[in-house]
XYZ file of C-alpha atoms in Angstrom:
373
model
C 0.000 0.000 0.000
C 1.545 3.252 -1.143
C -0.706 6.283 -1.216
C -0.501 9.995 -0.673
C -2.753 12.344 1.293
C -2.694 15.858 2.655
C -3.348 14.538 6.178
C -2.995 11.095 7.745
C -4.478 10.376 11.156
C -3.140 7.381 13.072
C -5.828 6.186 15.480
C -9.575 6.013 14.880
C -10.743 6.952 18.349
C -12.760 10.092 18.902
C -9.670 12.336 19.055
C -8.416 10.960 15.747
C -11.844 11.165 14.129
C -12.121 14.796 15.244
C -8.808 15.605 13.527
C -9.970 13.807 10.369
C -13.258 15.731 10.494
C -11.633 19.154 10.755
C -9.073 18.359 8.043
C -11.859 17.064 5.787
C -13.864 20.254 6.381
C -10.905 22.179 4.962
C -11.268 20.260 1.711
C -8.077 18.234 2.266
C -7.481 14.609 1.320
C -7.502 12.569 4.525
C -6.746 8.988 5.547
C -7.226 7.286 8.920
C -5.023 4.328 9.870
C -5.981 2.020 12.748
C -4.810 -1.427 13.883
C -8.363 -2.518 14.795
C -11.193 -3.353 12.398
C -13.577 -0.740 13.813
C -13.817 2.085 16.359
C -12.974 0.569 19.739
C -11.327 1.400 23.064
C -12.032 4.409 25.255
C -14.193 6.073 22.599
C -16.980 3.517 23.100
C -16.291 2.597 26.741
C -17.120 5.968 28.289
C -20.171 7.821 29.651
C -20.902 9.686 26.409
C -20.833 12.901 28.412
C -19.424 16.139 27.001
C -18.743 17.560 30.437
C -18.092 21.100 29.273
C -18.844 23.257 32.302
C -16.653 21.511 34.873
C -13.432 22.068 32.902
C -10.964 24.921 33.195
C -8.141 26.445 31.176
C -7.422 24.974 27.751
C -9.799 22.069 28.382
C -12.680 24.470 28.957
C -11.848 26.385 25.787
C -11.650 23.181 23.735
C -14.901 21.898 25.240
C -16.814 25.110 24.535
C -15.455 25.338 20.986
C -16.277 21.712 20.281
C -19.891 21.843 21.458
C -21.309 23.136 18.171
C -19.345 20.536 16.225
C -20.789 17.702 18.307
C -24.298 18.942 17.594
C -23.582 19.462 13.903
C -22.090 15.983 13.573
C -25.079 14.455 15.352
C -27.282 15.931 12.632
C -25.063 15.097 9.665
C -23.714 11.714 10.794
C -27.055 10.645 12.256
C -26.427 9.759 15.890
C -28.338 10.678 19.030
C -27.228 13.734 20.988
C -29.011 15.693 23.703
C -28.495 19.222 25.004
C -29.433 17.866 28.400
C -27.062 19.786 30.634
C -25.785 18.199 33.831
C -27.266 18.131 37.323
C -25.185 17.892 40.481
C -26.733 16.911 43.800
C -25.278 18.196 47.069
C -25.881 15.865 50.027
C -23.880 17.856 52.544
C -23.497 21.550 53.311
C -19.841 21.588 52.273
C -20.792 20.246 48.837
C -23.409 22.956 48.425
C -20.814 25.559 49.421
C -18.609 24.377 46.547
C -21.555 24.750 44.169
C -22.230 28.260 45.480
C -18.603 29.220 44.894
C -18.682 27.717 41.403
C -21.925 29.503 40.472
C -20.539 32.817 41.704
C -17.373 32.292 39.643
C -18.998 31.139 36.383
C -22.324 32.950 36.496
C -25.953 31.891 36.106
C -25.622 30.912 32.442
C -23.215 28.108 33.350
C -24.154 27.099 36.901
C -27.688 27.508 38.237
C -28.102 26.826 41.935
C -31.032 24.664 43.004
C -32.593 24.392 46.440
C -33.611 21.090 47.987
C -37.151 21.201 46.589
C -35.857 22.027 43.100
C -33.543 19.020 43.172
C -36.206 16.597 44.364
C -38.640 17.930 41.786
C -36.163 17.504 38.921
C -34.388 14.289 39.875
C -35.739 10.807 40.770
C -33.511 10.440 43.827
C -34.064 9.721 47.508
C -34.804 12.753 49.663
C -32.343 11.532 52.297
C -29.621 14.086 53.049
C -30.333 16.262 49.981
C -29.266 19.851 50.672
C -29.498 21.357 47.193
C -27.759 21.158 43.863
C -26.792 22.843 40.637
C -27.735 22.620 36.970
C -25.098 23.166 34.266
C -27.159 23.828 31.125
C -24.503 23.831 28.385
C -23.325 20.230 28.744
C -24.146 17.723 26.002
C -24.391 13.955 25.882
C -24.290 11.302 23.185
C -24.650 7.531 23.052
C -21.002 6.439 23.441
C -21.591 3.141 21.638
C -23.004 4.901 18.562
C -21.425 8.349 18.225
C -17.819 7.642 17.223
C -18.700 4.698 14.914
C -21.315 6.903 13.210
C -18.746 9.659 12.685
C -16.332 7.143 11.154
C -18.996 5.860 8.761
C -19.989 9.389 7.756
C -16.381 10.387 7.139
C -15.845 7.268 5.025
C -18.975 8.028 3.006
C -17.757 11.611 2.578
C -14.423 10.641 1.039
C -12.062 9.991 3.949
C -10.101 6.747 3.406
C -9.981 4.312 6.331
C -7.207 1.723 6.457
C -8.451 -0.738 9.088
C -6.352 -3.576 10.490
C -3.292 -1.561 9.582
C -0.666 -0.776 12.213
C 1.564 2.273 12.042
C 5.096 1.119 12.849
C 7.328 4.177 12.472
C 7.451 7.697 11.091
C 9.664 9.913 8.955
C 9.012 13.405 7.592
C 6.166 13.039 5.108
C 5.824 9.254 5.573
C 3.949 6.858 7.832
C 5.396 3.349 7.677
C 2.637 0.782 8.256
C 2.183 -2.977 8.294
C 0.652 -2.699 4.809
C 3.155 -0.329 3.234
C 3.983 3.372 3.304
C 1.479 6.200 3.376
C 2.708 9.655 2.391
C 1.289 12.773 4.002
C 2.165 16.404 4.414
C 0.800 16.371 7.965
C 0.345 13.438 10.367
C -1.588 13.319 13.639
C -0.852 10.387 15.969
C -3.892 9.965 18.215
C -3.551 6.511 19.759
C -4.380 7.344 23.396
C -2.329 5.278 25.871
C -0.700 3.278 23.069
C 1.557 6.255 22.401
C 4.039 4.395 24.629
C 4.378 1.809 21.851
C 5.230 4.345 19.147
C 7.051 7.093 21.045
C 7.986 5.552 24.421
C 10.391 8.314 25.380
C 7.605 10.909 25.346
C 5.257 8.631 27.280
C 7.887 7.928 29.921
C 8.884 11.570 30.230
C 5.235 12.543 30.736
C 4.527 9.731 33.202
C 1.772 8.254 31.011
C -0.025 5.184 32.360
C -3.252 3.313 31.657
C -6.196 4.129 33.898
C -8.721 1.293 34.175
C -12.276 1.742 35.408
C -15.234 -0.190 36.771
C -18.198 0.636 34.525
C -21.685 -0.828 34.161
C -25.030 -0.384 32.450
C -28.192 -1.007 34.468
C -31.904 -0.353 34.783
C -33.628 0.782 37.961
C -37.271 1.174 39.015
C -37.126 4.979 39.224
C -40.198 7.105 39.875
C -39.329 9.194 36.794
C -36.621 9.130 34.104
C -33.252 10.644 34.944
C -33.253 13.807 32.778
C -29.506 14.379 32.415
C -26.107 13.169 33.553
C -25.900 13.373 37.331
C -22.880 14.377 39.414
C -22.441 13.805 43.147
C -20.065 15.153 45.770
C -17.349 12.836 44.471
C -17.499 14.696 41.152
C -16.335 17.865 42.873
C -12.979 16.164 43.494
C -12.589 15.014 39.904
C -12.829 18.056 37.598
C -10.426 20.960 37.219
C -13.236 23.532 37.244
C -13.892 22.732 40.903
C -10.435 21.893 42.230
C -9.298 25.452 43.041
C -12.465 26.420 44.936
C -11.813 26.951 48.662
C -14.528 24.582 49.928
C -13.324 21.587 47.899
C -10.735 20.782 50.570
C -13.539 20.381 53.132
C -15.437 18.004 50.853
C -12.311 15.962 50.191
C -11.400 15.681 53.862
C -14.902 14.601 54.885
C -15.352 12.024 52.117
C -11.929 10.554 52.810
C -12.705 10.265 56.506
C -16.150 8.765 55.915
C -15.177 6.428 53.070
C -11.474 5.527 53.147
C -12.235 2.366 51.170
C -13.830 4.475 48.408
C -10.740 6.663 48.297
C -8.698 3.531 47.737
C -10.901 2.775 44.729
C -10.645 6.415 43.589
C -14.405 6.498 43.262
C -16.283 8.866 40.994
C -20.003 8.378 41.558
C -21.903 9.609 38.487
C -24.743 8.473 36.238
C -25.697 9.099 32.612
C -29.083 8.104 31.153
C -29.176 6.434 27.729
C -31.782 6.638 24.940
C -33.057 3.118 25.724
C -33.846 4.039 29.349
C -30.793 2.366 30.862
C -28.237 4.252 32.958
C -24.446 4.087 32.815
C -22.918 3.869 36.303
C -19.311 4.535 37.204
C -16.580 4.658 37.969
C -13.352 3.733 39.763
C -9.723 4.360 38.784
C -6.596 2.201 38.954
C -3.464 3.480 37.215
C -0.825 1.114 35.837
C 1.625 1.124 32.936
C 0.297 -2.276 31.886
C -3.382 -2.648 32.737
C -4.185 -5.812 34.638
C -6.873 -7.966 32.988
C -8.288 -8.815 36.411
C -10.985 -6.685 38.006
C -12.242 -7.031 41.567
C -15.944 -7.293 42.331
C -15.558 -4.683 45.080
C -15.781 -1.756 42.669
C -19.016 -3.044 41.153
C -20.490 -3.670 44.607
C -19.692 -0.104 45.672
C -21.310 1.339 42.532
C -24.459 -0.721 43.099
C -24.650 0.070 46.817
C -24.248 3.798 46.291
C -26.761 3.872 43.454
C -29.380 2.102 45.582
C -28.859 4.666 48.333
C -28.918 7.707 46.063
C -31.993 6.681 44.070
C -33.815 5.024 46.976
C -34.328 1.711 45.163
C -33.920 -1.830 46.389
C -33.182 -3.388 42.996
C -30.711 -2.617 40.232
C -30.669 -4.871 37.194
C -27.169 -4.866 35.710
C -27.062 -5.721 32.018
C -23.367 -5.089 31.292
C -20.094 -4.685 33.152
C -16.806 -3.669 31.610
C -13.347 -2.340 32.301
C -12.856 0.971 30.597
C -9.286 2.110 29.925
C -7.868 5.504 29.054
C -4.580 7.385 29.225
C -3.599 9.185 32.417
C -0.647 11.358 33.390
C 0.132 13.403 36.512
C -0.263 17.150 36.375
C -1.437 17.476 32.781
C -4.484 17.007 30.565
C -2.842 16.894 27.133
C 0.377 15.569 25.617
C 1.173 17.563 22.465
C 4.515 16.880 20.793
C 6.129 16.976 17.344
C 8.773 14.205 17.562
C 9.295 14.191 13.797
C 8.816 17.186 11.516
C 5.152 17.251 10.461
C 4.204 14.405 12.823
C 2.049 15.628 15.701
C 1.382 13.474 18.770
C -1.978 14.316 20.355
C -2.995 12.480 23.517
C -5.628 13.442 26.083
C -4.084 12.393 29.382
C -7.234 12.208 31.475
C -10.800 11.063 30.936
C -12.025 14.076 28.957
C -11.427 12.872 25.407
C -15.086 13.039 24.397
C -15.422 16.445 26.045
C -12.408 18.136 24.450
C -11.782 16.220 21.215
C -13.608 18.488 18.767
C -12.116 21.755 20.021
C -8.664 20.269 20.579
C -8.592 18.894 17.039
C -9.688 22.191 15.530
C -6.873 24.021 17.323
C -4.307 21.414 16.257
C -5.398 21.318 12.621
C -5.421 25.123 12.404
C -1.943 25.343 13.934
C -0.374 22.505 11.948
C -1.762 23.714 8.625
C -1.217 27.431 9.135
C 0.882 29.090 6.423
C 4.575 29.152 7.322
């Protein structure tokens, strides 16, 4: 296989597809190379939640920029998307204080405070311990099983070439060497998530990149009403950069760690996203390793089920699927952006916000890489 394109993207996850999409929109010839035979990995294992509001810095800018592209692609590529926003429930005064500080910082358009009655009217949860909450109206969600595969199909139908079951092995200026021959390109984006350590190990090691594996599940519950949007809890306030600098977060962290040291060991993030078929995605936990273990304890699943029963006030949860999600993680950063070879751009999201930031991140990278010299 010897072919020539303006842009070659290595990796058909959502970050790679976003780069292919923005290059294609420029009228460029584009190819996507991937070792699998379809879209797989973190891009279909996640919550399907474009968690825009809870980001900060570059991630917030990428998320806000990418929102319109998600909605446009949902229309053109034909997958489900909802401008549902995100709710967050506060079950302790210190959690509500964090939400107050966030709402004051971001303003009413991005964080709308809710009192206890508002929360119980909007959400099908138990009234036990509810103090209040917040609604973040700009967040978006998609079906994670359908969105990225639909984008890949639409790109293929629109003229982007996909070379499936083809592994990139090495790179030189203007050339991607693959298991099926060379592909020539003026610009290359390498978007292989945690597998960057197999292509450019020195950059992965220098950045401290590891694989983060998660407990995830899909379930149905006998709720009194449908869950209207993704739902955050107090644990979410410890997870996202938009909250981490708020003064009251330290109080939440100290209390949760004292009350649930076993949950801290699991690195629990208790959140829920409703799906079009009425099921709910529950997650998650986090274990970080260079080589992800194939073995997964039942403890994480038991914690997710126990906490969901308590939050929603139900005595039965019917689990239909369990899986171990995996994504790239690195300390102290959210993105690894390098150019190890002239014209070859490594793009890796080093935390679990690939769906959230992919469209805006890709637009910025494509614009920069293809800007006139």
